[in-house]
Coordinates of C-alpha atoms in Angstrom, one line a residue:
M1 CA -24.1 -63.0 -119.5
T2 CA -23.2 -60.4 -122.0
D3 CA -21.2 -58.7 -124.6
Q4 CA -21.0 -55.6 -122.5
I5 CA -19.0 -53.2 -124.8
D6 CA -19.1 -52.2 -128.4
S7 CA -16.6 -53.6 -130.9
T8 CA -14.8 -50.2 -131.0
E9 CA -13.8 -50.7 -127.4
T10 CA -12.0 -54.0 -127.9
S11 CA -8.7 -52.3 -128.6
A12 CA -8.7 -50.5 -125.2
P13 CA -7.2 -52.3 -122.2
E14 CA -9.9 -54.0 -120.2
T15 CA -9.8 -53.3 -116.5
P16 CA -10.5 -56.3 -114.3
E17 CA -13.5 -56.1 -112.0
A18 CA -13.1 -55.0 -108.5
E19 CA -12.9 -58.4 -106.9
A20 CA -9.5 -58.2 -105.3
P21 CA -7.8 -55.1 -103.8
E22 CA -4.7 -55.3 -106.1
L23 CA -6.9 -55.3 -109.2
N24 CA -8.1 -51.7 -108.5
M25 CA -4.5 -50.5 -109.0
E26 CA -4.6 -51.4 -112.6
Q27 CA -7.1 -48.8 -113.7
E28 CA -5.6 -46.4 -116.2
P29 CA -6.6 -43.2 -118.0
A30 CA -8.1 -43.6 -121.4
A31 CA -5.2 -41.8 -123.2
A32 CA -2.4 -43.1 -121.1
A33 CA -0.5 -46.3 -121.2
P34 CA -1.7 -49.2 -119.0
A35 CA -0.6 -48.8 -115.5
S36 CA 1.9 -51.2 -114.1
V37 CA 0.6 -54.1 -112.1
T38 CA 2.9 -53.3 -109.3
A39 CA 2.1 -49.6 -109.3
P40 CA 1.3 -48.2 -105.8
K41 CA -2.1 -47.0 -104.9
T42 CA -1.0 -43.4 -105.2
E43 CA -0.8 -43.9 -109.0
E44 CA -4.4 -45.0 -109.4
A45 CA -6.5 -43.3 -112.0
P46 CA -8.1 -40.1 -110.8
K47 CA -11.7 -40.4 -109.5
S48 CA -12.9 -38.4 -112.4
E49 CA -12.0 -41.3 -114.7
Y50 CA -15.3 -43.1 -114.3
Q51 CA -15.7 -46.6 -115.7
V52 CA -19.2 -47.5 -117.0
L53 CA -21.0 -50.3 -115.3
A54 CA -21.0 -52.4 -118.5
R55 CA -17.2 -52.6 -118.3
K56 CA -16.7 -52.5 -114.6
Y57 CA -18.9 -55.6 -114.0
R58 CA -18.0 -57.5 -117.1
P59 CA -17.8 -61.2 -116.3
K60 CA -14.4 -62.9 -116.0
T61 CA -15.5 -66.5 -115.4
F62 CA -18.3 -68.8 -116.6
D63 CA -19.8 -68.6 -113.2
E64 CA -20.5 -64.9 -113.6
L65 CA -22.4 -65.4 -116.9
I66 CA -26.2 -65.5 -116.6
G67 CA -28.6 -67.2 -118.9
H68 CA -26.1 -69.4 -120.8
G69 CA -26.2 -72.6 -118.8
P70 CA -26.3 -75.0 -121.8
M71 CA -23.2 -73.5 -123.4
V72 CA -21.3 -73.6 -120.1
K73 CA -22.2 -77.2 -119.6
T74 CA -21.1 -78.2 -123.1
L75 CA -17.7 -76.5 -122.8
S76 CA -17.2 -77.9 -119.3
N77 CA -17.8 -81.5 -120.5
A78 CA -15.6 -80.9 -123.6
L79 CA -12.7 -79.7 -121.5
E80 CA -13.0 -82.6 -119.0
S81 CA -13.2 -85.2 -121.8
G82 CA -10.7 -83.6 -124.1
R83 CA -13.2 -83.3 -127.0
L84 CA -12.5 -79.7 -127.6
A85 CA -13.4 -78.2 -131.0
H86 CA -10.9 -76.2 -133.0
A87 CA -13.4 -73.5 -134.0
F88 CA -16.4 -71.9 -132.3
V89 CA -19.1 -69.5 -133.5
L90 CA -21.1 -67.5 -131.0
T91 CA -24.3 -65.9 -132.2
G92 CA -27.1 -63.8 -130.7
V93 CA -28.5 -60.3 -130.4
R94 CA -26.3 -57.4 -129.3
G95 CA -25.2 -57.2 -125.7
I96 CA -25.7 -60.8 -124.5
G97 CA -22.0 -61.8 -124.1
K98 CA -20.5 -63.0 -127.3
T99 CA -17.2 -61.2 -127.1
T100 CA -17.1 -61.7 -123.3
T101 CA -17.7 -65.4 -123.7
A102 CA -14.9 -65.6 -126.3
R103 CA -12.4 -64.0 -123.9
I104 CA -13.5 -66.3 -121.1
I105 CA -13.0 -69.3 -123.4
A106 CA -9.5 -68.0 -124.2
R107 CA -8.7 -67.7 -120.5
A108 CA -10.0 -71.2 -119.8
L109 CA -7.9 -72.8 -122.6
N110 CA -4.6 -71.0 -121.6
C111 CA -5.0 -70.9 -117.8
I112 CA -2.0 -72.5 -116.0
G113 CA -3.3 -72.0 -112.4
P114 CA -1.8 -70.0 -109.6
D115 CA 1.2 -72.4 -109.3
G116 CA 1.8 -72.4 -113.1
K117 CA 1.2 -76.1 -113.5
G118 CA -2.5 -76.3 -114.2
N119 CA -4.2 -77.4 -117.4
A120 CA -7.1 -76.1 -119.4
T121 CA -10.1 -75.6 -117.0
I122 CA -13.6 -74.4 -117.0
E123 CA -12.7 -72.3 -114.0
P124 CA -9.8 -70.0 -114.9
C125 CA -7.9 -68.8 -111.9
G126 CA -7.7 -65.2 -112.9
V127 CA -4.3 -64.6 -111.3
C128 CA -1.9 -66.4 -113.6
E129 CA 0.1 -64.4 -116.1
H130 CA -2.1 -65.7 -119.0
C131 CA -5.4 -64.9 -117.3
R132 CA -4.3 -61.4 -116.4
A133 CA -2.8 -60.7 -119.8
I134 CA -6.0 -61.8 -121.6
A135 CA -8.2 -59.8 -119.3
E136 CA -6.1 -56.7 -120.0
D137 CA -6.2 -57.4 -123.7
R138 CA -2.4 -57.5 -124.0
H139 CA -1.7 -61.2 -124.6
V140 CA 0.5 -61.8 -127.6
D141 CA -1.1 -65.2 -128.4
V142 CA -4.8 -64.1 -128.1
L143 CA -5.5 -61.9 -131.2
E144 CA -8.8 -60.1 -131.5
M145 CA -9.8 -58.9 -135.0
D146 CA -12.7 -56.6 -135.8
A147 CA -14.1 -58.0 -139.1
A148 CA -16.3 -54.8 -139.5
S149 CA -13.1 -52.8 -140.2
R150 CA -10.9 -55.5 -141.7
T151 CA -13.1 -57.2 -144.2
G152 CA -10.7 -57.9 -147.1
V153 CA -8.9 -61.0 -148.2
D154 CA -5.5 -59.4 -147.4
D155 CA -6.4 -59.2 -143.7
I156 CA -7.2 -62.9 -143.8
R157 CA -4.0 -63.7 -145.6
E158 CA -2.1 -61.9 -142.8
L159 CA -4.0 -64.0 -140.3
I160 CA -3.2 -67.2 -142.1
E161 CA 0.5 -66.4 -142.3
G162 CA 0.6 -66.2 -138.5
V163 CA -1.3 -69.4 -137.9
R164 CA 1.6 -71.7 -138.8
Y165 CA 3.8 -70.3 -136.0
R166 CA 3.4 -71.8 -132.6
P167 CA 2.3 -69.6 -129.7
T168 CA 4.9 -67.6 -128.0
S169 CA 4.1 -68.5 -124.4
A170 CA 0.5 -69.7 -124.1
R171 CA -0.9 -73.2 -124.6
Y172 CA -3.0 -72.2 -127.6
K173 CA -2.9 -69.4 -130.2
I174 CA -6.4 -68.0 -130.2
Y175 CA -8.0 -65.9 -132.9
I176 CA -11.2 -64.0 -131.9
I177 CA -13.0 -62.5 -134.9
D178 CA -15.8 -60.2 -133.9
E179 CA -18.7 -59.5 -136.3
V180 CA -17.4 -62.2 -138.6
H181 CA -20.3 -61.9 -141.0
M182 CA -18.8 -58.7 -142.2
L183 CA -16.0 -60.5 -144.0
S184 CA -16.1 -60.5 -147.8
K185 CA -16.8 -63.6 -149.8
S186 CA -13.2 -63.8 -150.9
A187 CA -12.0 -63.5 -147.3
F188 CA -14.3 -66.4 -146.2
N189 CA -13.0 -68.5 -149.1
A190 CA -9.4 -67.8 -148.1
L191 CA -10.1 -68.9 -144.6
L192 CA -11.9 -72.1 -145.4
K193 CA -8.9 -74.5 -145.7
T194 CA -7.1 -73.2 -142.6
L195 CA -10.4 -73.3 -140.7
E196 CA -11.0 -76.9 -141.7
E197 CA -7.5 -78.2 -140.8
P198 CA -5.8 -75.8 -138.5
P199 CA -2.6 -76.6 -136.6
E200 CA -3.2 -78.3 -133.2
H201 CA -2.1 -75.2 -131.4
V202 CA -4.7 -72.8 -133.0
K203 CA -8.3 -72.2 -132.0
F204 CA -10.8 -69.9 -133.7
I205 CA -13.6 -68.1 -132.0
F206 CA -16.1 -66.2 -134.1
A207 CA -18.8 -63.8 -132.8
T208 CA -21.7 -62.5 -134.9
T209 CA -25.2 -61.0 -134.7
E210 CA -26.1 -62.1 -138.3
I211 CA -25.5 -65.9 -138.4
R212 CA -27.4 -66.2 -141.7
K213 CA -24.8 -64.1 -143.5
I214 CA -22.1 -66.6 -142.7
P215 CA -21.5 -69.1 -145.5
I216 CA -22.7 -72.6 -144.7
T217 CA -19.2 -73.9 -145.6
V218 CA -17.8 -71.9 -142.6
L219 CA -20.6 -72.9 -140.2
S220 CA -20.1 -76.6 -141.0
R221 CA -16.5 -76.3 -139.7
C222 CA -17.4 -74.7 -136.4
Q223 CA -19.1 -75.6 -133.2
R224 CA -22.1 -73.3 -132.9
F225 CA -23.6 -71.8 -129.7
D226 CA -26.8 -69.7 -129.9
L227 CA -26.8 -67.3 -127.0
R228 CA -30.4 -66.6 -126.1
R229 CA -31.9 -63.4 -124.7
V230 CA -31.7 -63.2 -121.0
Q231 CA -35.1 -63.4 -119.2
T232 CA -36.5 -60.3 -117.7
D233 CA -36.6 -61.7 -114.1
E234 CA -32.9 -62.8 -114.4
L235 CA -31.9 -59.3 -115.6
A236 CA -33.8 -57.6 -112.8
A237 CA -32.1 -59.8 -110.2
H238 CA -28.7 -59.1 -111.8
Y239 CA -29.2 -55.3 -111.9
K240 CA -30.3 -55.5 -108.3
R241 CA -27.0 -57.0 -107.3
I242 CA -25.1 -54.4 -109.2
A243 CA -27.1 -51.6 -107.7
D244 CA -26.3 -52.9 -104.2
L245 CA -22.6 -52.9 -105.1
E246 CA -22.9 -49.4 -106.3
H247 CA -24.8 -48.4 -103.1
A248 CA -27.7 -47.2 -105.2
D249 CA -31.2 -47.3 -103.8
I250 CA -33.5 -48.4 -106.7
E251 CA -37.1 -49.5 -106.4
D252 CA -37.9 -53.0 -107.5
E253 CA -40.5 -51.9 -110.0
A254 CA -37.9 -49.4 -111.5
L255 CA -35.5 -52.3 -112.0
A256 CA -38.3 -54.3 -113.7
L257 CA -38.9 -51.4 -116.1
I258 CA -35.1 -51.3 -116.9
A259 CA -35.0 -55.0 -117.4
R260 CA -38.1 -54.9 -119.7
A261 CA -36.6 -52.0 -121.7
A262 CA -33.3 -54.0 -122.1
D263 CA -35.2 -56.6 -124.2
G264 CA -32.9 -59.4 -123.2
S265 CA -29.6 -57.5 -123.7
V266 CA -27.6 -57.3 -120.6
R267 CA -25.4 -54.5 -121.9
D268 CA -28.4 -52.3 -122.9
G269 CA -29.8 -52.7 -119.4
M270 CA -26.5 -51.9 -117.8
S271 CA -26.4 -48.6 -119.8
L272 CA -29.9 -47.8 -118.7
L273 CA -29.1 -48.6 -115.1
D274 CA -26.0 -46.4 -115.3
Q275 CA -28.2 -43.6 -116.6
A276 CA -30.9 -44.1 -114.0
I277 CA -28.4 -43.9 -111.1
S278 CA -27.0 -40.7 -112.5
H279 CA -30.6 -39.4 -113.1
G280 CA -31.7 -40.1 -109.6
A281 CA -28.4 -39.2 -107.9
G282 CA -28.2 -42.6 -106.2
K283 CA -31.9 -42.9 -105.3
V284 CA -34.1 -44.0 -108.2
T285 CA -37.9 -44.2 -108.1
T286 CA -40.2 -45.9 -110.6
Q287 CA -41.6 -42.5 -111.8
Q288 CA -38.0 -41.3 -112.5
V289 CA -37.4 -44.3 -114.7
R290 CA -40.6 -43.8 -116.5
D291 CA -39.7 -40.2 -117.2
M292 CA -36.3 -41.2 -118.3
L293 CA -37.6 -43.9 -120.7
G294 CA -40.6 -41.9 -121.9
L295 CA -43.0 -44.5 -120.6
S296 CA -46.5 -43.8 -119.5
D297 CA -47.9 -44.9 -116.1
R298 CA -48.8 -48.6 -116.2
S299 CA -52.1 -48.1 -114.3
R300 CA -53.0 -45.4 -116.9
I301 CA -52.6 -47.9 -119.7
F302 CA -55.2 -50.1 -118.0
D303 CA -57.6 -47.2 -117.8
L304 CA -56.9 -46.2 -121.4
F305 CA -57.5 -49.7 -122.7
D306 CA -60.6 -50.2 -120.5
Q307 CA -62.2 -47.0 -121.7
T308 CA -61.4 -47.6 -125.3
M309 CA -62.9 -51.1 -125.3
K310 CA -66.0 -49.8 -123.5
G311 CA -66.5 -47.2 -126.3
E312 CA -65.9 -44.2 -124.0
I313 CA -63.8 -42.6 -126.6
N314 CA -63.9 -39.0 -125.3
E315 CA -62.4 -40.1 -121.9
A316 CA -59.9 -42.3 -123.7
L317 CA -58.7 -39.4 -125.9
E318 CA -58.4 -37.1 -122.9
L319 CA -56.3 -39.7 -121.0
L320 CA -54.1 -40.2 -124.1
G321 CA -53.6 -36.4 -124.4
A322 CA -52.7 -36.1 -120.7
Q323 CA -50.1 -38.9 -120.9
Y324 CA -48.7 -37.3 -124.1
A325 CA -48.4 -33.9 -122.3
L326 CA -46.4 -35.6 -119.5
G327 CA -43.9 -36.8 -122.1
G328 CA -45.3 -40.2 -123.1
D329 CA -44.5 -41.4 -126.5
P330 CA -47.6 -42.3 -128.5
A331 CA -45.9 -45.3 -130.1
V332 CA -44.8 -46.5 -126.7
M333 CA -48.3 -46.2 -125.3
L334 CA -49.7 -48.2 -128.1
Q335 CA -46.9 -50.8 -127.6
D336 CA -48.0 -51.0 -123.9
M337 CA -51.6 -51.5 -125.0
L338 CA -50.5 -54.2 -127.4
D339 CA -48.5 -56.0 -124.6
L340 CA -51.6 -55.6 -122.3
T341 CA -53.8 -57.2 -125.0
H342 CA -51.5 -60.2 -125.2
W343 CA -51.4 -60.5 -121.4
L344 CA -55.2 -60.3 -121.1
T345 CA -55.6 -62.9 -123.7
R346 CA -53.3 -65.2 -121.7
V347 CA -55.3 -64.5 -118.6
K348 CA -58.5 -65.3 -120.5
L349 CA -57.1 -68.6 -121.6
S350 CA -55.3 -69.5 -118.3
P351 CA -56.3 -67.5 -115.2
E352 CA -53.1 -68.7 -113.5
A353 CA -51.0 -66.4 -115.6
A354 CA -52.3 -63.5 -113.5
N355 CA -50.6 -65.0 -110.4
D356 CA -47.1 -64.7 -111.9
P357 CA -44.7 -63.3 -109.2
G358 CA -43.5 -60.6 -111.6
V359 CA -47.0 -59.1 -111.9
S360 CA -47.9 -56.3 -109.5
Q361 CA -51.1 -56.4 -107.4
I362 CA -52.8 -53.6 -109.3
E363 CA -52.0 -55.3 -112.6
R364 CA -53.3 -58.6 -111.3
D365 CA -56.6 -57.2 -110.1
R366 CA -57.3 -54.9 -113.1
G367 CA -56.2 -57.6 -115.5
K368 CA -58.7 -60.2 -114.1
E369 CA -61.4 -57.6 -114.1
I370 CA -60.9 -56.5 -117.7
A371 CA -60.3 -60.0 -119.0
A372 CA -63.6 -61.2 -117.5
K373 CA -65.5 -58.5 -119.4
L374 CA -64.0 -59.0 -122.8
A375 CA -64.7 -61.9 -125.2
M376 CA -61.9 -63.7 -127.0
P377 CA -62.9 -62.3 -130.5
Q378 CA -62.7 -58.8 -129.1
L379 CA -59.2 -59.4 -127.8
T380 CA -57.9 -60.9 -131.0
R381 CA -59.5 -58.1 -133.0
A382 CA -57.9 -55.5 -130.7
W383 CA -54.5 -57.2 -131.2
Q384 CA -54.7 -57.0 -135.0
M385 CA -55.8 -53.4 -135.0
L386 CA -53.1 -52.3 -132.5
L387 CA -50.4 -54.2 -134.3
K388 CA -51.2 -52.4 -137.6
G389 CA -51.8 -49.1 -135.8
L390 CA -48.4 -49.3 -134.1
E391 CA -46.7 -49.5 -137.5
E392 CA -48.9 -46.5 -138.8
T393 CA -47.9 -44.4 -135.7
R394 CA -44.2 -44.9 -136.2
I395 CA -44.3 -43.6 -139.8
A396 CA -47.0 -41.0 -139.4
P397 CA -46.0 -37.3 -139.6
S398 CA -47.9 -36.7 -136.3
P399 CA -47.7 -39.7 -134.1
I400 CA -50.2 -38.4 -131.6
Q401 CA -52.8 -37.8 -134.3
A402 CA -52.2 -41.3 -135.6
A403 CA -52.6 -42.8 -132.1
E404 CA -55.9 -40.9 -131.6
M405 CA -57.3 -42.3 -134.8
I406 CA -56.3 -45.8 -133.9
L407 CA -58.1 -45.5 -130.5
I408 CA -61.2 -44.1 -132.3
R409 CA -61.1 -47.0 -134.7
L410 CA -60.6 -49.5 -131.9
A411 CA -63.5 -48.0 -129.8
Y412 CA -66.0 -48.2 -132.6
A413 CA -64.9 -51.7 -133.6
A414 CA -65.2 -52.8 -130.0
E415 CA -68.9 -52.0 -130.0
M416 CA -69.5 -54.3 -133.0
P417 CA -70.6 -57.9 -132.2
P418 CA -68.3 -60.7 -133.4
P419 CA -68.9 -61.9 -137.0
G420 CA -70.0 -65.3 -135.7
D421 CA -72.8 -63.7 -133.7
L422 CA -73.9 -61.6 -136.7
I423 CA -74.2 -64.7 -138.8
K424 CA -76.2 -66.5 -136.2
K425 CA -78.5 -63.5 -135.8
L426 CA -79.0 -63.2 -139.6
R427 CA -79.8 -66.9 -139.9
N428 CA -82.3 -66.7 -137.0
D429 CA -84.0 -63.6 -138.6
L430 CA -84.2 -65.3 -142.0
N431 CA -85.7 -68.5 -140.5
K432 CA -88.3 -66.5 -138.5
S433 CA -89.2 -64.4 -141.6
G434 CA -89.8 -67.5 -143.7
H435 CA -92.5 -68.9 -141.3
A436 CA -93.8 -65.8 -139.6
P437 CA -97.5 -65.0 -140.0
Q438 CA -98.5 -62.3 -142.5
G439 CA -98.4 -58.9 -141.0
G440 CA -100.6 -55.9 -141.7
G441 CA -100.0 -52.2 -141.9
G442 CA -98.4 -50.2 -144.6
G443 CA -99.6 -49.1 -148.0
N444 CA -99.6 -50.7 -151.3
G445 CA -97.0 -48.3 -152.7
G446 CA -93.4 -48.9 -153.5
G447 CA -92.0 -47.3 -150.4
G448 CA -91.6 -50.5 -148.4
P449 CA -88.4 -52.4 -148.0
G450 CA -86.9 -54.0 -151.1
P451 CA -85.9 -57.6 -151.7
R452 CA -83.3 -59.2 -149.4
M453 CA -80.8 -62.0 -149.8
Q454 CA -81.4 -65.4 -148.4
V455 CA -78.7 -68.1 -148.1
V456 CA -79.8 -71.3 -149.9
N457 CA -78.8 -74.6 -148.3
G458 CA -75.7 -75.9 -150.0
G459 CA -73.8 -72.6 -150.1
G460 CA -72.4 -70.7 -153.0
A461 CA -75.6 -69.0 -154.1
A462 CA -78.0 -66.5 -152.8
V463 CA -81.5 -65.8 -154.0
A464 CA -83.6 -62.6 -153.6
H465 CA -87.0 -63.1 -152.1
A466 CA -89.6 -60.4 -151.6
R467 CA -90.7 -59.6 -148.1
P468 CA -94.2 -60.6 -147.1
D469 CA -96.7 -58.2 -148.7
P470 CA -98.1 -55.8 -146.1
L471 CA -101.7 -56.4 -147.3
G472 CA -101.5 -60.1 -146.3
E473 CA -101.2 -61.7 -149.7
P474 CA -99.7 -65.1 -149.5
E475 CA -95.9 -65.2 -150.0
Q476 CA -94.8 -67.2 -153.0
A477 CA -92.7 -70.2 -152.2
P478 CA -89.0 -69.5 -153.0
Q479 CA -87.7 -71.3 -156.1
Q480 CA -84.7 -73.6 -155.7
A481 CA -81.6 -72.1 -157.0
Y482 CA -80.2 -75.3 -158.5
A483 CA -81.0 -78.9 -159.0
K484 CA -79.7 -81.6 -156.6
L485 CA -76.0 -82.1 -156.9
P486 CA -74.8 -85.3 -158.4
E487 CA -74.0 -87.8 -155.7
T488 CA -71.4 -89.8 -157.7
F489 CA -68.9 -89.2 -160.4
A490 CA -70.9 -91.3 -162.9
E491 CA -73.9 -89.0 -162.3
V492 CA -71.7 -86.0 -163.3
A493 CA -71.0 -87.8 -166.6
E494 CA -74.7 -88.5 -167.1
L495 CA -75.5 -84.8 -166.4
L496 CA -73.1 -83.7 -169.0
S497 CA -74.3 -86.2 -171.5
K498 CA -77.9 -84.8 -171.4
E499 CA -76.9 -81.5 -173.1
R500 CA -75.8 -81.3 -176.7
E501 CA -73.3 -78.5 -175.9
T502 CA -71.6 -80.6 -173.2
T503 CA -71.4 -83.9 -175.0
A504 CA -67.8 -83.5 -176.0
L505 CA -66.9 -82.6 -172.4
A506 CA -68.7 -85.7 -171.2
I507 CA -66.6 -87.9 -173.6
Q508 CA -63.5 -86.3 -172.2
L509 CA -64.7 -87.0 -168.6
K510 CA -65.4 -90.7 -169.4
N511 CA -62.2 -91.4 -171.3
Y512 CA -59.5 -89.2 -169.8
M513 CA -60.2 -88.7 -166.1
H514 CA -58.8 -91.0 -163.4
L515 CA -60.9 -90.1 -160.4
V516 CA -58.9 -89.5 -157.2
K517 CA -61.5 -88.1 -154.9
Y518 CA -65.1 -87.0 -155.4
E519 CA -67.5 -85.1 -153.2
P520 CA -70.6 -83.2 -154.3
G521 CA -69.1 -79.9 -155.5
R522 CA -65.5 -81.1 -155.6
I523 CA -63.6 -83.3 -158.0
E524 CA -59.9 -84.3 -157.9
F525 CA -58.5 -86.3 -160.8
R526 CA -55.4 -87.4 -162.7
P527 CA -55.6 -86.6 -166.4
A528 CA -54.9 -89.5 -168.8
R529 CA -52.8 -89.1 -171.9
G530 CA -54.8 -87.3 -174.6
A531 CA -56.8 -85.1 -172.2
R532 CA -57.4 -81.5 -173.0
A533 CA -55.1 -79.0 -171.3
D534 CA -58.1 -76.9 -170.1
L535 CA -60.2 -79.9 -169.0
S536 CA -60.4 -78.8 -165.3
S537 CA -61.3 -75.1 -166.1
Q538 CA -63.9 -76.1 -168.7
L539 CA -65.4 -78.6 -166.3
I540 CA -65.6 -76.0 -163.5
K541 CA -67.3 -73.5 -165.8
T542 CA -69.8 -76.0 -167.2
L543 CA -70.8 -77.5 -163.8
N544 CA -71.2 -74.0 -162.3
N545 CA -73.7 -73.1 -165.0
L546 CA -75.5 -76.4 -164.9
T547 CA -75.9 -76.7 -161.1
G548 CA -75.7 -73.1 -159.9
H549 CA -73.2 -74.4 -157.4
R550 CA -69.6 -73.4 -157.1
W551 CA -67.4 -76.4 -158.0
L552 CA -63.8 -77.1 -157.3
V553 CA -61.9 -79.3 -159.8
S554 CA -58.3 -80.0 -159.1
V555 CA -55.6 -82.0 -160.8
S556 CA -53.5 -84.5 -158.8
E557 CA -50.1 -85.5 -160.2
R558 CA -49.2 -87.9 -157.4
E559 CA -52.3 -90.2 -157.0
E560 CA -53.0 -92.8 -159.6
G561 CA -56.7 -92.6 -159.2
A562 CA -59.4 -95.0 -160.3
P563 CA -59.8 -96.4 -163.8
T564 CA -61.7 -94.1 -166.2
L565 CA -65.4 -94.6 -166.6
K566 CA -64.9 -96.2 -170.0
E567 CA -62.3 -98.5 -168.6
Q568 CA -64.8 -99.5 -165.9
E569 CA -67.5 -100.1 -168.6
L570 CA -65.1 -102.2 -170.6
E571 CA -64.2 -104.2 -167.6
D572 CA -67.9 -104.7 -166.7
L573 CA -68.6 -105.8 -170.3
E574 CA -65.8 -108.3 -170.3
Q575 CA -67.1 -109.6 -167.0
R576 CA -70.6 -110.0 -168.4
K577 CA -69.2 -111.8 -171.4
A578 CA -67.3 -114.2 -169.1
D579 CA -70.5 -114.7 -167.1
A580 CA -72.5 -115.3 -170.2
S581 CA -70.0 -117.8 -171.6
L582 CA -70.6 -120.0 -168.5
D583 CA -74.3 -120.3 -169.3
P584 CA -75.0 -124.0 -170.5
L585 CA -76.9 -122.9 -173.5
V586 CA -74.4 -120.3 -174.5
K587 CA -71.6 -122.7 -173.9
A588 CA -73.2 -125.3 -176.2
I589 CA -73.6 -122.7 -178.9
L590 CA -70.0 -121.6 -178.7
D591 CA -68.9 -125.2 -178.8
G592 CA -71.0 -125.9 -181.9
L593 CA -69.9 -122.7 -183.6
P594 CA -66.1 -122.4 -183.1
K595 CA -65.8 -119.1 -184.9
A596 CA -68.6 -117.4 -182.9
K597 CA -67.9 -114.9 -180.1
I598 CA -70.0 -112.9 -177.7
V599 CA -70.3 -109.3 -178.9
A600 CA -73.0 -107.9 -176.6
V601 CA -75.0 -109.0 -173.6
H602 CA -78.7 -108.0 -173.4
L603 CA -80.0 -108.1 -169.8
P604 CA -83.4 -109.5 -169.1
P605 CA -86.3 -107.1 -168.8
G606 CA -86.5 -105.5 -165.4
Q607 CA -82.7 -105.4 -164.9
E608 CA -81.9 -102.9 -167.6
E609 CA -82.4 -99.8 -165.4
T610 CA -80.5 -101.1 -162.5
E611 CA -77.7 -103.0 -164.1
G612 CA -77.5 -101.7 -167.7
E613 CA -74.9 -99.3 -169.0
G614 CA -77.4 -96.5 -169.5
D615 CA -78.2 -97.2 -173.2
E616 CA -82.0 -97.0 -174.0
S617 CA -82.0 -100.5 -175.5
G618 CA -80.3 -102.0 -172.5
S619 CA -77.5 -103.2 -174.9
V620 CA -73.8 -102.6 -174.3
Y621 CA -72.9 -103.2 -178.0
D622 CA -72.4 -99.5 -178.8
D623 CA -70.1 -99.2 -175.8
A624 CA -68.1 -102.3 -176.7
F625 CA -67.7 -101.0 -180.3
Y626 CA -66.6 -97.6 -179.0
L627 CA -64.0 -99.2 -176.6
E628 CA -62.4 -101.0 -179.5
G629 CA -60.8 -97.7 -180.5
D630 CA -63.2 -95.6 -182.6
D631 CA -62.9 -92.4 -180.6
E632 CA -64.9 -90.3 -183.1
L633 CA -68.2 -91.8 -182.0

């Protein structure tokens, strides 16, 4: 279950829970010495000595813990098999049972049973001398240290000095270090060697809320348990049992509010439960808990959210002001609206979420009704605006004014159609205007609407077209914003080669770019040795100007890519030479002229355009000459 008290309380004797008549005799005044176990009932603490619920109902066994089943199962199997670690670290948020679990582990390891002959067990008896002494925080072999107040290396040296001595009476000497992340770096370093190889009679148990502040060298030497937040329904059931033991009449919805406000911390909820019982004098209603916590009425939150999303801003502001006058916190009301938005989104996606047993009937009915009226884009937009608005409200000089402005902003945004619908409507209007018949009416003056933007197929560019002339003159056909995009990488090189200013860039593209991926408008390549450092940026700028399209050129360091265009041309040339050398006539010439070699291959007329290298003469001689190393051509 829980770490039910603060670290400042660890030095005070812990009173066992009222599970046996003789345990009630051990309650002692805060300033007095612990009462004797055998003291008569007439020496009990006076009734004015009230013990808070967090301490009174602190768990004493693993069975009393709630929400930590995996940890209990691991420790149980470890005790039964003898695979018990020498160090444990317990981590989690405040109030979920870290220190409590550490003490239960200490009792489990040192329990000797009612007859004094038992071994370590997952179910400590609670009546042997060791169990009682540990529960009362007076066992000489179970040492608790608050690292928040003893952070130095000298404190750890003192601890290490005591480690080598065997336990006085118990089976193990156990060191419980609370808030261990507060130790200094030197203290952690001093503890490392002892923590790695402690004596067989020593066990370490660390507790912390900041696990990331503990050095990894320490964590690697410990068995780690992450204690999770306790679920709201488990907390509500637990508080119900405690309320019955305290003979307090509390409404179920009030218990649910307390469990929700506890945010997974059992100790926080116990403190709230204690306060609620005192506030209601034994009979606690839901409204009393709302007033105590500063919460607004849940049904009013539904009304506030519904009116805001419908654009009824005047009614929404009046309702917000009424809740504020009754003591509602503006930040809490916005938090409730944020939670409601999340829940409505879940109901929108999965209607079965509304049938959760923890949801009241009014929430179920109103939730389904509102979720059916809102579209998913509206809910997601409301979530973003409320999330940002909640932060603004918490830091605003006047929270109520900030909350009102957020509702106004949300109401006007709720009336706007989703961006997707706007784009569809804009496209439909543009398509209709492009083929609509010429309209009449209006003068010839300059008072009519100006030019408007039309999205050109292919993206990245918009062209202004004049509206149809009111006198009925034919509308000029829109000019194309850019030429057709190159379909292949080779066409890109050809496009660059056509302009004198881009010839140098075309040479760079052919010789030093290993193509990894090409799509019209996107190039991914691996630069070869000798490529310009600004090749990609220059290519983007040049192609943007030539095509009117927005290009993306990226460099890949992992992919090898294809051979460069010049390498492909050379390979093609060599293949043509090889094919030509197999021709009978050419073979006879080569045999008759031993020193002759094929330099160029001229394709027959009709094949130059389809299979040539792009040279006007159809010859690849210039390419072959260039590939032999003259990079200046």
